[in-house]
XYZ file of N, CA and C in Angstrom:
639
model
N 0.897 -1.111 0.096
C 0.110 0.419 0.163
C 1.028 1.559 0.500
N 1.024 1.906 -1.215
C 2.703 2.779 -1.779
C 1.670 4.222 -0.897
N 0.376 5.007 -0.888
C -0.982 5.621 -0.167
C 0.432 5.336 1.678
N -0.354 4.392 2.696
C -0.500 3.692 3.748
C 1.139 4.334 3.846
N 2.278 3.345 3.407
C 3.207 4.018 3.565
C 5.086 4.804 3.351
N 4.016 5.520 3.296
C 4.645 7.082 2.622
C 4.487 7.753 3.245
N 5.439 8.587 4.196
C 5.602 9.615 4.852
C 5.060 8.694 6.545
N 5.377 8.158 6.565
C 5.060 7.317 7.678
C 4.797 8.634 8.944
N 3.778 8.358 9.971
C 3.230 9.111 10.851
C 4.008 8.572 11.810
N 4.115 8.807 13.578
C 4.749 8.592 13.755
C 4.246 7.491 14.987
N 4.393 5.892 15.342
C 4.116 5.157 15.600
C 5.073 4.058 16.521
N 4.377 3.750 17.686
C 4.940 1.879 17.698
C 6.319 1.809 17.481
N 7.433 1.863 17.707
C 8.257 0.735 17.485
C 8.256 -0.289 18.573
N 7.553 -1.248 18.914
C 7.892 -2.297 19.165
C 6.179 -2.567 18.788
N 5.257 -2.017 18.537
C 3.912 -2.524 17.767
C 3.252 -2.945 16.558
N 4.289 -1.387 16.333
C 3.903 -1.119 14.412
C 2.591 -0.400 14.482
N 2.057 -0.146 15.993
C 0.532 1.346 15.783
C 1.060 2.104 15.973
N 0.088 2.902 14.650
C 0.329 4.237 14.720
C -0.732 4.762 15.667
N 0.285 5.916 16.444
C 0.017 6.648 17.545
C -0.541 7.779 17.251
N -1.535 8.113 18.043
C -2.611 8.777 17.464
C -2.832 10.525 17.064
N -2.531 10.620 16.595
C -2.584 12.303 15.699
C -3.652 12.939 16.935
N -2.805 14.375 17.908
C -3.277 15.627 19.177
C -4.398 16.541 18.158
N -5.500 16.711 18.662
C -6.148 17.717 17.281
C -5.607 18.716 17.539
N -5.350 19.074 16.389
C -5.259 20.844 15.885
C -5.880 21.533 14.696
N -5.471 22.635 14.412
C -6.062 23.430 13.022
C -5.610 21.468 11.485
N -6.968 22.713 10.795
C -6.298 21.237 9.456
C -5.226 21.448 9.076
N -4.837 20.827 7.842
C -3.323 20.553 7.297
C -3.227 21.296 6.282
N -2.525 21.612 5.885
C -2.655 22.146 4.264
C -3.060 21.318 3.488
N -2.587 20.305 3.509
C -3.759 19.123 2.480
C -4.773 18.946 3.152
N -5.615 19.492 3.693
C -6.635 19.752 4.220
C -7.253 20.101 3.191
N -6.734 21.405 3.666
C -6.713 22.955 2.625
C -7.451 23.321 1.679
N -6.026 22.714 1.771
C -5.884 22.465 -0.490
C -6.670 22.159 -1.312
N -6.939 20.996 -1.203
C -8.277 19.562 -1.326
C -9.235 20.621 -1.080
N -10.126 21.163 0.010
C -10.837 22.000 -0.151
C -11.222 22.849 -1.270
N -9.968 23.331 -0.721
C -9.729 24.483 -1.566
C -10.246 24.836 -2.749
N -9.193 24.041 -3.832
C -9.229 23.300 -5.095
C -11.079 22.790 -5.844
N -11.475 22.114 -4.213
C -12.702 21.691 -4.926
C -14.127 21.879 -5.076
N -13.363 23.688 -4.364
C -14.890 24.198 -4.062
C -14.536 25.227 -5.376
N -12.892 25.349 -5.691
C -13.148 26.646 -6.932
C -13.650 25.460 -8.267
N -13.416 24.290 -7.736
C -13.930 23.683 -9.157
C -15.866 23.484 -9.861
N -15.825 23.936 -8.077
C -17.909 24.412 -7.994
C -18.136 25.557 -9.153
N -17.228 25.910 -8.504
C -17.260 27.338 -10.196
C -16.995 27.838 -11.446
N -15.521 26.520 -11.387
C -14.924 27.057 -12.817
C -15.527 25.366 -13.162
N -15.687 25.119 -14.083
C -15.666 23.770 -14.217
C -14.985 23.370 -15.304
N -13.899 24.434 -15.737
C -13.054 24.277 -16.523
C -11.489 23.633 -15.817
N -11.316 23.402 -13.972
C -10.181 23.047 -13.446
C -10.050 21.948 -13.496
N -8.207 21.534 -13.611
C -8.446 20.528 -13.917
C -7.663 20.151 -12.317
N -7.269 19.358 -12.219
C -6.909 18.198 -10.878
C -5.260 17.909 -11.122
N -4.098 17.905 -10.885
C -3.165 16.782 -11.487
C -2.315 16.400 -10.063
N -2.529 14.934 -10.117
C -1.414 14.681 -8.955
C -0.855 13.969 -9.005
N -0.078 13.863 -7.942
C 0.847 12.220 -7.897
C 0.253 11.384 -8.117
N 1.142 10.013 -7.413
C 0.833 8.797 -7.226
C 0.474 9.106 -6.246
N -0.109 9.640 -5.715
C -0.229 9.089 -3.674
C -1.304 10.213 -4.432
N -2.604 10.880 -4.155
C -3.199 11.784 -4.163
C -4.064 11.690 -2.805
N -4.253 11.096 -1.933
C -4.237 10.933 -0.296
C -2.853 12.426 0.249
N -1.780 11.850 -0.463
C -0.679 12.754 0.245
C -1.225 14.828 -0.689
N -1.514 14.158 -1.346
C -1.731 15.456 -1.940
C -2.881 16.518 -1.858
N -3.680 16.026 -0.976
C -5.575 16.674 -1.443
C -6.223 16.424 -2.429
N -5.768 16.568 -3.746
C -6.544 15.203 -4.845
C -7.327 14.575 -4.450
N -7.444 13.565 -3.544
C -8.220 12.726 -2.896
C -9.686 13.601 -2.703
N -9.975 14.857 -1.781
C -11.221 15.203 -1.304
C -11.591 15.509 -2.833
N -10.656 16.262 -3.887
C -11.842 16.278 -5.237
C -11.666 15.298 -6.341
N -11.580 14.246 -5.875
C -11.435 13.092 -6.475
C -13.068 12.605 -5.982
N -12.968 11.978 -5.002
C -14.339 12.305 -3.883
C -15.710 13.472 -4.384
N -15.552 13.943 -4.622
C -16.802 15.861 -5.107
C -16.977 15.110 -6.574
N -15.549 14.725 -7.380
C -15.773 15.448 -8.706
C -15.146 13.419 -9.133
N -16.318 12.465 -9.190
C -15.396 11.909 -10.034
C -15.398 11.139 -10.963
N -15.094 12.561 -12.090
C -14.973 11.749 -13.434
C -13.833 11.641 -13.453
N -13.784 10.735 -14.803
C -11.882 10.007 -14.932
C -12.628 9.374 -16.664
N -11.309 10.239 -17.163
C -11.500 9.861 -18.973
C -9.509 8.521 -18.753
N -10.003 7.978 -19.682
C -8.749 7.032 -20.379
C -8.985 7.022 -21.704
N -7.391 7.199 -22.136
C -7.064 7.253 -23.585
C -7.078 4.986 -24.051
N -7.934 4.658 -24.613
C -8.118 3.447 -24.851
C -7.478 3.252 -26.009
N -6.981 4.220 -27.159
C -6.453 4.217 -27.942
C -6.192 5.465 -28.676
N -5.360 6.230 -30.185
C -4.976 7.034 -29.866
C -5.969 7.548 -30.283
N -7.068 7.311 -30.427
C -8.418 8.566 -31.304
C -8.860 8.083 -30.053
N -9.068 7.681 -28.552
C -9.788 7.540 -28.018
C -9.976 7.921 -27.023
N -10.986 8.392 -26.313
C -11.167 8.727 -25.223
C -12.434 7.581 -24.312
N -12.128 7.489 -23.542
C -13.881 6.714 -21.961
C -13.874 7.343 -21.495
N -15.087 7.562 -20.664
C -15.779 8.908 -19.850
C -15.533 7.058 -18.541
N -15.428 7.291 -17.522
C -15.918 6.411 -15.988
C -16.185 7.239 -14.578
N -17.278 7.062 -14.336
C -17.149 8.042 -13.195
C -17.117 6.711 -11.630
N -15.355 6.986 -10.631
C -15.156 6.312 -9.786
C -15.586 6.857 -8.609
N -15.953 5.607 -7.901
C -15.907 5.922 -6.306
C -14.946 5.131 -5.835
N -14.279 6.089 -4.775
C -12.612 5.024 -4.626
C -13.055 4.854 -2.704
N -12.967 3.497 -2.096
C -12.434 3.947 -0.305
C -11.554 4.876 -0.391
N -11.325 4.418 0.445
C -10.674 6.114 1.739
C -9.592 5.206 1.000
N -9.239 4.188 1.288
C -7.997 2.932 1.311
C -7.979 2.450 -0.622
N -8.121 2.565 -1.602
C -8.162 2.403 -2.120
C -7.522 1.639 -3.122
N -6.236 0.691 -3.021
C -5.416 -0.132 -3.314
C -5.068 -0.864 -2.030
N -6.644 -0.884 -0.943
C -6.434 -1.942 -0.136
C -8.504 -3.084 -0.273
N -8.831 -2.394 -2.033
C -10.051 -2.478 -1.605
C -10.687 -3.668 -3.270
N -10.950 -4.116 -3.412
C -11.587 -4.667 -4.758
C -11.881 -3.681 -6.056
N -12.310 -3.869 -6.321
C -12.829 -2.891 -7.645
C -14.165 -3.574 -8.078
N -14.971 -3.181 -8.014
C -16.325 -3.040 -9.568
C -16.029 -2.014 -10.509
N -16.253 -2.735 -11.791
C -15.657 -2.336 -12.846
C -17.555 -2.411 -13.796
N -18.238 -1.903 -14.055
C -19.808 -2.337 -14.426
C -19.855 -0.937 -15.859
N -20.202 -1.927 -16.295
C -20.197 -1.584 -18.046
C -21.772 -2.127 -18.688
N -22.448 -1.062 -19.057
C -24.096 -0.575 -19.299
C -23.933 -1.414 -20.165
N -25.626 -0.809 -20.514
C -26.717 -1.730 -21.363
C -26.667 -0.246 -22.882
N -27.204 -1.402 -23.346
C -27.353 -0.370 -25.107
C -27.881 0.787 -25.140
N -27.692 1.733 -25.583
C -27.699 3.159 -25.661
C -27.959 2.814 -24.302
N -27.265 3.120 -23.185
C -27.259 3.133 -21.873
C -26.204 4.409 -21.256
N -25.731 4.660 -20.207
C -24.294 4.930 -19.643
C -24.346 4.983 -18.098
N -22.961 4.917 -18.147
C -22.963 5.611 -16.445
C -24.070 5.781 -15.906
N -24.997 6.596 -15.631
C -25.841 7.120 -15.059
C -26.920 7.147 -15.035
N -26.894 5.679 -15.851
C -29.150 4.820 -15.649
C -28.794 3.785 -14.088
N -30.387 4.368 -14.609
C -30.446 3.444 -13.231
C -29.535 1.991 -11.993
N -29.743 1.505 -13.110
C -29.250 0.284 -12.897
C -27.690 0.590 -12.399
N -26.987 1.231 -13.321
C -25.480 1.435 -12.811
C -25.580 2.107 -11.438
N -25.709 3.070 -11.528
C -26.088 3.237 -10.226
C -26.851 2.932 -9.205
N -27.618 2.412 -8.670
C -27.615 1.236 -8.231
C -26.729 0.209 -7.501
N -25.666 -0.128 -8.112
C -25.408 -0.894 -8.055
C -24.095 -0.725 -7.772
N -23.618 1.258 -8.350
C -22.420 1.470 -7.654
C -23.196 1.658 -6.031
N -24.237 2.380 -6.090
C -24.541 1.822 -4.215
C -24.576 1.015 -3.260
N -24.762 -0.248 -4.688
C -24.708 -1.322 -3.079
C -23.214 -1.637 -2.927
N -22.112 -1.867 -4.459
C -21.176 -2.224 -4.445
C -19.979 -1.175 -3.717
N -19.978 -0.025 -3.228
C -19.657 0.603 -2.701
C -19.324 0.942 -1.003
N -20.788 0.076 -1.239
C -21.676 -0.002 1.003
C -21.331 -1.350 0.865
N -20.549 -2.577 0.034
C -20.341 -3.664 0.534
C -18.533 -3.936 0.492
N -18.038 -2.356 0.657
C -16.543 -2.192 0.425
C -15.843 -2.430 -0.752
N -16.188 -2.472 -1.987
C -15.461 -2.004 -3.448
C -15.647 -0.623 -3.665
N -14.231 -0.294 -4.109
C -13.877 1.231 -5.095
C -15.163 0.053 -6.578
N -15.653 1.416 -6.869
C -16.292 1.117 -8.186
C -16.575 2.420 -9.389
N -16.123 1.797 -10.819
C -15.968 2.070 -11.643
C -16.996 2.249 -12.481
N -17.528 2.632 -13.039
C -18.506 2.552 -14.101
C -18.732 2.899 -15.622
N -18.424 2.223 -16.032
C -17.388 3.256 -17.456
C -18.484 3.153 -18.616
N -18.398 4.748 -19.250
C -19.386 4.604 -19.713
C -17.995 3.592 -22.084
N -19.574 3.415 -22.368
C -18.502 2.701 -23.848
C -18.669 4.162 -24.827
N -17.257 3.790 -25.605
C -17.122 5.019 -26.916
C -19.144 5.546 -27.065
N -18.845 6.947 -27.376
C -19.946 7.965 -27.568
C -20.667 7.738 -26.708
N -20.329 7.144 -25.454
C -22.048 7.040 -24.946
C -22.274 8.007 -23.449
N -23.484 8.566 -22.681
C -22.210 9.832 -21.659
C -22.127 10.609 -22.356
N -22.576 11.293 -23.185
C -22.220 12.467 -23.899
C -20.988 12.977 -24.051
N -20.355 11.545 -25.293
C -18.820 11.633 -25.027
C -18.386 11.257 -26.891
N -19.431 11.958 -27.296
C -19.539 11.638 -28.395
C -18.546 12.181 -30.264
N -17.472 13.477 -28.848
C -17.323 14.083 -29.173
C -15.689 13.865 -28.849
N -15.105 12.080 -27.735
C -13.868 12.069 -27.481
C -13.796 10.404 -28.510
N -14.360 9.872 -29.545
C -14.191 9.059 -30.114
C -13.947 8.835 -31.355
N -13.668 8.594 -32.122
C -13.605 8.193 -33.643
C -14.753 8.059 -34.189
N -14.447 6.994 -33.037
C -15.594 5.154 -33.390
C -16.658 4.763 -32.666
N -17.209 3.845 -32.903
C -18.721 3.647 -31.786
C -18.460 2.123 -31.510
N -18.882 2.319 -30.678
C -18.902 0.861 -29.684
C -19.849 -0.156 -30.437
N -19.560 -1.516 -29.604
C -20.355 -2.704 -30.335
C -19.903 -3.578 -28.891
N -21.265 -4.696 -28.908
C -20.634 -5.517 -28.292
C -19.626 -6.225 -28.121
N -18.894 -6.321 -29.175
C -17.149 -7.596 -29.300
C -16.242 -6.567 -28.830
N -16.608 -5.183 -28.184
C -15.296 -4.131 -28.175
C -15.245 -4.140 -26.214
N -14.206 -5.410 -25.969
C -13.478 -5.315 -25.061
C -12.396 -4.533 -24.561
N -11.595 -4.295 -25.931
C -10.362 -3.551 -25.867
C -10.401 -2.721 -24.493
N -11.439 -1.760 -24.903
C -11.307 -1.178 -23.801
C -11.680 -1.053 -22.001
N -12.719 -2.089 -21.665
C -12.029 -2.796 -20.884
C -10.940 -2.846 -20.047
N -11.144 -3.498 -20.747
C -8.871 -4.377 -20.481
C -7.499 -3.386 -20.076
N -8.044 -2.340 -20.919
C -7.361 -1.404 -21.064
C -7.700 -0.145 -19.437
N -9.069 -0.407 -19.091
C -9.598 0.645 -17.610
C -8.865 0.016 -16.922
N -9.103 -1.490 -16.588
C -8.668 -2.393 -16.053
C -7.030 -2.136 -15.419
N -6.739 -2.941 -16.554
C -5.257 -3.002 -16.690
C -4.506 -1.436 -15.813
N -5.584 -0.190 -16.782
C -4.319 1.277 -16.079
C -4.563 1.296 -14.819
N -5.849 0.395 -14.066
C -6.832 1.195 -12.646
C -5.739 0.101 -11.739
N -4.745 -0.531 -12.450
C -4.296 -1.972 -11.487
C -2.708 -1.151 -11.951
N -1.823 -0.525 -12.856
C -0.766 0.079 -12.682
C -0.602 1.070 -11.905
N -1.651 2.459 -12.330
C -1.821 3.628 -11.792
C -2.558 3.114 -10.052
N -2.966 3.182 -9.688
C -4.408 2.604 -8.745
C -3.434 1.906 -6.977
N -2.621 0.863 -7.651
C -2.876 0.031 -6.852
C -3.228 -1.090 -6.627
N -4.526 -1.078 -7.394
C -5.987 -1.699 -6.884
C -5.539 -3.370 -7.850
N -5.348 -4.331 -6.998
C -5.031 -5.958 -7.427
C -5.755 -7.153 -7.573
N -7.330 -6.821 -7.538
C -8.465 -7.206 -7.618
C -9.831 -7.158 -8.065
N -9.644 -6.975 -9.213
C -11.637 -6.737 -10.171
C -11.503 -7.046 -10.192
N -13.282 -7.646 -10.166
C -14.851 -7.671 -10.565
C -15.168 -6.867 -11.763
N -15.917 -8.207 -12.806
C -16.861 -7.235 -14.213
C -17.839 -7.235 -14.117
N -18.606 -6.772 -13.576
C -20.460 -6.578 -13.724
C -21.052 -6.343 -15.021
N -21.632 -6.572 -16.146
C -22.302 -6.104 -16.966
C -23.858 -6.559 -17.639
N -24.798 -5.066 -17.791
C -25.543 -5.229 -18.178
C -26.497 -5.525 -19.532
N -27.012 -6.645 -19.688
C -27.574 -6.428 -20.836
C -26.242 -6.871 -21.984
N -26.074 -5.363 -23.208
C -25.585 -5.265 -24.367
C -23.552 -5.876 -22.901
N -23.223 -5.070 -22.256
C -22.425 -4.729 -21.500
C -22.503 -6.325 -20.624
N -23.061 -7.246 -21.005
C -22.837 -8.895 -20.006
C -22.609 -9.831 -20.875
N -22.584 -8.451 -22.376
C -22.341 -9.127 -23.739
C -20.798 -9.641 -23.232
N -20.348 -8.362 -22.953
C -18.599 -7.486 -22.967
C -18.116 -8.138 -21.457
N -18.761 -8.872 -20.499
C -17.647 -9.233 -19.822
C -17.887 -10.443 -20.455
N -18.647 -11.391 -20.425
C -18.797 -12.822 -21.508
C -17.639 -12.819 -22.449
N -17.540 -12.489 -22.971
C -16.812 -12.105 -24.534
C -15.353 -11.831 -23.626
N -15.298 -10.417 -22.543
C -13.591 -10.501 -22.210
C -13.027 -11.864 -21.268
N -13.913 -11.808 -20.407
C -14.513 -13.850 -19.895
C -12.389 -14.486 -21.100
N -13.868 -14.670 -22.773
C -13.116 -16.013 -23.516
C -12.088 -15.405 -23.936
N -12.071 -13.614 -24.021
C -10.903 -13.285 -24.498
C -10.136 -13.845 -23.779
N -9.369 -14.135 -22.732
C -8.968 -14.634 -21.780
C -8.695 -15.296 -21.672
N -9.843 -16.461 -21.594
C -8.772 -18.228 -21.857
C -8.769 -18.242 -20.195
N -7.233 -19.967 -21.069
C -6.880 -19.859 -19.427
C -5.559 -18.764 -18.763
N -5.764 -17.451 -19.704
C -4.180 -16.260 -19.388
C -5.294 -15.310 -19.061
N -5.967 -14.505 -17.821
C -6.532 -13.375 -17.348
C -5.417 -13.287 -17.520
N -5.517 -12.232 -16.960
C -4.491 -10.598 -15.666
C -4.289 -11.115 -14.620
N -3.819 -11.229 -13.408
C -3.088 -11.981 -12.213
C -4.661 -10.621 -11.256
N -5.303 -9.612 -11.880
C -6.268 -9.015 -11.343
C -7.721 -9.358 -11.290
N -7.751 -10.179 -12.321
C -9.321 -10.299 -12.543
C -9.759 -11.378 -11.703
N -10.491 -10.942 -10.641
C -10.827 -12.139 -9.874
C -12.142 -13.063 -10.861
N -13.063 -12.014 -11.153
C -14.735 -12.786 -11.403
C -15.171 -11.949 -12.746
N -16.243 -12.137 -13.388
C -17.012 -11.587 -13.952
C -18.558 -12.118 -13.855
N -19.116 -11.342 -14.208
C -21.005 -11.508 -13.671
C -21.545 -10.681 -14.902
N -21.914 -11.181 -15.645
C -23.135 -10.960 -16.672
C -24.936 -11.014 -16.622
N -25.125 -9.563 -16.674
C -27.182 -9.346 -16.176
C -27.954 -9.550 -16.809
N -28.432 -10.256 -18.012
C -29.811 -11.192 -18.525
C -29.504 -10.351 -19.876
N -27.545 -11.210 -20.320
C -26.957 -10.728 -21.670
C -27.521 -11.253 -22.945
N -27.088 -10.373 -24.201
C -27.984 -10.638 -25.395
C -27.667 -12.521 -25.904
N -28.042 -13.183 -26.485
C -27.855 -15.141 -26.469
C -28.068 -14.597 -27.807
N -28.618 -14.174 -28.291
C -29.072 -13.846 -30.085
C -28.291 -12.455 -30.527
N -27.965 -11.901 -31.159
C -28.364 -10.807 -31.540
C -28.581 -9.808 -32.923
N -28.557 -11.137 -33.777
C -29.135 -10.709 -34.274
C -31.185 -10.868 -34.303
N -31.232 -11.639 -33.939
C -32.258 -12.373 -33.277
C -33.430 -10.364 -32.504
N -32.327 -10.359 -31.858
C -32.472 -8.965 -30.956
C -32.560 -7.938 -31.252
N -32.181 -7.484 -32.575
C -31.672 -6.120 -33.048
C -33.049 -5.899 -33.818
N -33.990 -7.390 -34.377
C -34.394 -7.220 -35.349
C -35.737 -7.478 -34.254
N -36.042 -7.961 -33.522
C -37.463 -7.326 -32.073
C -37.303 -5.866 -31.884
N -35.865 -4.960 -31.943
C -35.480 -3.872 -31.874
C -36.181 -2.639 -33.264
């Protein structure tokens, strides 16, 4: 846990337990984090750039208030996710959620899943497919039921950047197809951080469903 063990506070050398901090005025980090969060409410173009450990720069406060995060999944493509992190994100598993046809990270079932997953101790990332969630300008192409590369990229980037090493993927409808295909693509050699895949009402016969729609 690179955040916990970076810049250690006072601790008992015998037990290794951290000593309780005396109460006092807010730290500079807290003041800075709260200030940029308040500024972002007034200036929506404000961007916060952090070092590898956001809790040490105050930007974890910013992230909690403004959960949007972009992932550059291809040279001409950027996707948007809404991320809900536990205080110690690397110490908790991640739930990566994939929405259905014409959905987005703001769909009611996605937000319900985020609420339940977060309460159960998961970090939750609600991933928009390409062109979804108001991101048409960010991608040269369209999403489809076989496009698993984006979810794979997001999972690997979070493992590398955020040090989250336990991931489960859950998809609804078309997102369920993506989740199952992702598992099939990996076969017997999944990335070590992938611990499970779940599909809710996946489309089994694409052509028949398209004709029905």
